Amino acid sequence: GLCRPAQSPVTIGGPGMRVDEVRIENPRQPVVRIAHVTQEHAIMRAGVPETLTAVVQNLSQEVTGASIRLDVPETVRCLDSPARELGALATGATKTIQWRVVAERETSDEALIRLTAQGAPPVMVRRPLVFFPALAIARIPRVYRSLTGSSLNL
């Protein structure tokens, strides 16, 4: 029958029966997740490298063969290796991964971050990538006066 919570020990088999081997397996799949993805600056500018940070968590038993990959659109370049091997993740482990990305021109697109681990279903997170135009620094004319009173414009 089905087990019920009780104060007595669990008995397997009946009177006169002996159990020579018991194997208990956890049928649940491992659970890994991308907790969050952040960017270094609130406003990303074209031509200025930006750091994306992803935090990976293992919410289950230890997993092996974990890896993460950042896929960016054609309008954005990843300056680091987009694929990272995380290896084994212990129960409750957290890892932080960073990539540097840059866009050469103004763009509004999204990146795809994929997390895989042996035995766990793949996890995908989409992150908006909005790069505003590069700042145009206006040249402010300066006027310098010499000790003799003459002025010089630069």
Tab-separated table of C-alpha atoms in Angstrom:
chain	number	residue	atom	x	y	z
A	1	GLY	CA	0.000	0.000	0.000
A	2	LEU	CA	0.867	3.654	0.109
A	3	CYS	CA	3.118	5.002	2.840
A	4	ARG	CA	1.579	7.244	5.461
A	5	PRO	CA	3.360	9.493	7.934
A	6	ALA	CA	3.816	7.666	11.245
A	7	GLN	CA	6.196	7.287	14.172
A	8	SER	CA	7.086	3.634	13.432
A	9	PRO	CA	9.898	2.468	11.124
A	10	VAL	CA	9.138	1.647	7.498
A	11	THR	CA	8.612	-2.078	6.920
A	12	ILE	CA	9.109	-3.559	3.480
A	13	GLY	CA	7.749	-7.021	2.682
A	14	GLY	CA	5.682	-9.289	4.850
A	15	PRO	CA	6.242	-11.816	7.644
A	16	GLY	CA	9.072	-14.203	6.841
A	17	MET	CA	10.236	-12.156	3.833
A	18	ARG	CA	13.649	-10.592	3.547
A	19	VAL	CA	14.771	-7.756	1.320
A	20	ASP	CA	18.265	-8.127	-0.075
A	21	GLU	CA	18.461	-4.842	-2.020
A	22	VAL	CA	16.605	-1.556	-1.927
A	23	ARG	CA	17.232	1.168	-4.465
A	24	ILE	CA	15.651	4.583	-3.995
A	25	GLU	CA	15.870	7.052	-6.854
A	26	ASN	CA	14.807	10.637	-7.125
A	27	PRO	CA	12.758	10.822	-10.327
A	28	ARG	CA	12.822	14.634	-10.377
A	29	GLN	CA	14.896	16.375	-12.999
A	30	PRO	CA	17.583	18.795	-11.893
A	31	VAL	CA	16.437	22.420	-11.772
A	32	VAL	CA	18.781	25.211	-12.819
A	33	ARG	CA	17.790	28.791	-13.564
A	34	ILE	CA	19.067	32.159	-14.634
A	35	ALA	CA	18.093	34.219	-11.609
A	36	HIS	CA	18.602	37.578	-13.312
A	37	VAL	CA	20.513	39.435	-16.006
A	38	THR	CA	21.718	42.988	-15.487
A	39	GLN	CA	23.629	45.613	-17.436
A	40	GLU	CA	26.403	47.804	-16.092
A	41	HIS	CA	24.874	51.202	-16.959
A	42	ALA	CA	21.256	52.344	-16.973
A	43	ILE	CA	21.702	53.836	-20.454
A	44	MET	CA	23.811	51.957	-22.994
A	45	ARG	CA	25.486	54.035	-25.719
A	46	ALA	CA	26.642	52.964	-29.179
A	47	GLY	CA	30.412	52.600	-29.343
A	48	VAL	CA	30.779	52.193	-25.572
A	49	PRO	CA	31.452	48.655	-24.268
A	50	GLU	CA	28.842	47.446	-21.798
A	51	THR	CA	28.998	44.555	-19.303
A	52	LEU	CA	26.101	42.101	-19.082
A	53	THR	CA	25.978	39.989	-15.920
A	54	ALA	CA	23.983	36.772	-15.504
A	55	VAL	CA	23.474	34.942	-12.203
A	56	VAL	CA	22.939	31.172	-12.476
A	57	GLN	CA	21.453	29.101	-9.638
A	58	ASN	CA	21.143	25.366	-9.072
A	59	LEU	CA	17.930	24.703	-7.149
A	60	SER	CA	18.239	20.908	-7.031
A	61	GLN	CA	20.755	18.101	-6.605
A	62	GLU	CA	24.266	18.518	-8.022
A	63	VAL	CA	24.388	18.826	-11.812
A	64	THR	CA	27.288	18.307	-14.201
A	65	GLY	CA	28.117	19.624	-17.637
A	66	ALA	CA	26.531	23.028	-17.047
A	67	SER	CA	27.170	25.670	-19.702
A	68	ILE	CA	25.785	29.061	-20.637
A	69	ARG	CA	25.753	30.921	-23.946
A	70	LEU	CA	24.996	34.515	-24.955
A	71	ASP	CA	23.578	35.022	-28.451
A	72	VAL	CA	23.473	38.650	-29.583
A	73	PRO	CA	21.876	40.122	-32.724
A	74	GLU	CA	23.990	41.111	-35.727
A	75	THR	CA	23.889	44.762	-34.642
A	76	VAL	CA	25.777	43.935	-31.409
A	77	ARG	CA	29.202	42.319	-30.928
A	78	CYS	CA	30.203	40.168	-27.968
A	79	LEU	CA	33.785	41.110	-27.061
A	80	ASP	CA	34.288	37.969	-24.927
A	81	SER	CA	33.689	34.308	-25.649
A	82	PRO	CA	29.898	33.919	-25.881
A	83	ALA	CA	29.928	30.303	-24.585
A	84	ARG	CA	31.119	29.464	-21.074
A	85	GLU	CA	31.543	26.071	-19.435
A	86	LEU	CA	30.343	26.122	-15.822
A	87	GLY	CA	31.119	22.455	-15.089
A	88	ALA	CA	29.524	20.918	-12.005
A	89	LEU	CA	27.124	22.971	-9.885
A	90	ALA	CA	26.584	21.794	-6.315
A	91	THR	CA	23.179	21.899	-4.665
A	92	GLY	CA	22.287	25.551	-4.029
A	93	ALA	CA	25.335	26.825	-5.930
A	94	THR	CA	25.286	30.262	-7.550
A	95	LYS	CA	27.645	31.424	-10.299
A	96	THR	CA	28.047	34.859	-11.848
A	97	ILE	CA	28.983	35.187	-15.516
A	98	GLN	CA	29.890	38.401	-17.351
A	99	TRP	CA	30.161	39.335	-21.016
A	100	ARG	CA	31.242	42.610	-22.607
A	101	VAL	CA	29.158	43.720	-25.567
A	102	VAL	CA	29.192	46.762	-27.842
A	103	ALA	CA	26.998	48.154	-30.604
A	104	GLU	CA	28.544	50.322	-33.306
A	105	ARG	CA	25.300	52.224	-33.910
A	106	GLU	CA	21.979	52.934	-32.258
A	107	THR	CA	19.892	49.756	-31.993
A	108	SER	CA	16.994	48.201	-30.130
A	109	ASP	CA	17.095	44.410	-30.150
A	110	GLU	CA	17.393	41.513	-27.723
A	111	ALA	CA	19.932	38.957	-26.608
A	112	LEU	CA	19.200	35.303	-25.870
A	113	ILE	CA	20.922	33.593	-22.951
A	114	ARG	CA	20.799	29.769	-22.871
A	115	LEU	CA	21.659	27.655	-19.844
A	116	THR	CA	22.048	23.880	-20.128
A	117	ALA	CA	23.057	21.164	-17.664
A	118	GLN	CA	23.120	17.395	-17.942
A	119	GLY	CA	19.681	15.961	-17.141
A	120	ALA	CA	18.047	19.384	-16.713
A	121	PRO	CA	15.689	21.014	-19.184
A	122	PRO	CA	17.347	23.938	-21.026
A	123	VAL	CA	16.610	27.434	-19.737
A	124	MET	CA	16.363	30.474	-22.024
A	125	VAL	CA	16.087	34.140	-21.053
A	126	ARG	CA	15.648	37.057	-23.441
A	127	ARG	CA	17.223	40.383	-22.513
A	128	PRO	CA	16.445	43.663	-24.300
A	129	LEU	CA	19.500	45.435	-25.674
A	130	VAL	CA	18.792	49.105	-26.298
A	131	PHE	CA	21.774	51.178	-27.351
A	132	PHE	CA	21.213	54.906	-27.691
A	133	PRO	CA	23.282	57.079	-30.047
A	134	ALA	CA	26.786	57.961	-28.935
A	135	LEU	CA	27.062	61.233	-27.089
A	136	ALA	CA	28.164	64.083	-29.334
A	137	ILE	CA	30.428	66.256	-27.250
A	138	ALA	CA	29.928	69.824	-28.340
A	139	ARG	CA	33.051	71.929	-28.448
A	140	ILE	CA	32.569	75.024	-26.364
A	141	PRO	CA	34.659	77.943	-27.628
A	142	ARG	CA	36.985	79.322	-25.012
A	143	VAL	CA	38.326	82.815	-24.920
A	144	TYR	CA	41.641	83.427	-23.210
A	145	ARG	CA	42.874	86.881	-22.318
A	146	SER	CA	46.540	87.596	-22.119
A	147	LEU	CA	48.128	89.862	-19.590
A	148	THR	CA	48.313	92.597	-22.259
A	149	GLY	CA	44.522	92.552	-22.737
A	150	SER	CA	44.386	90.875	-26.119
A	151	SER	CA	42.081	87.842	-26.509
A	152	LEU	CA	42.665	84.532	-28.201
A	153	ASN	CA	39.820	82.249	-29.353
A	154	LEU	CA	40.440	78.485	-29.231
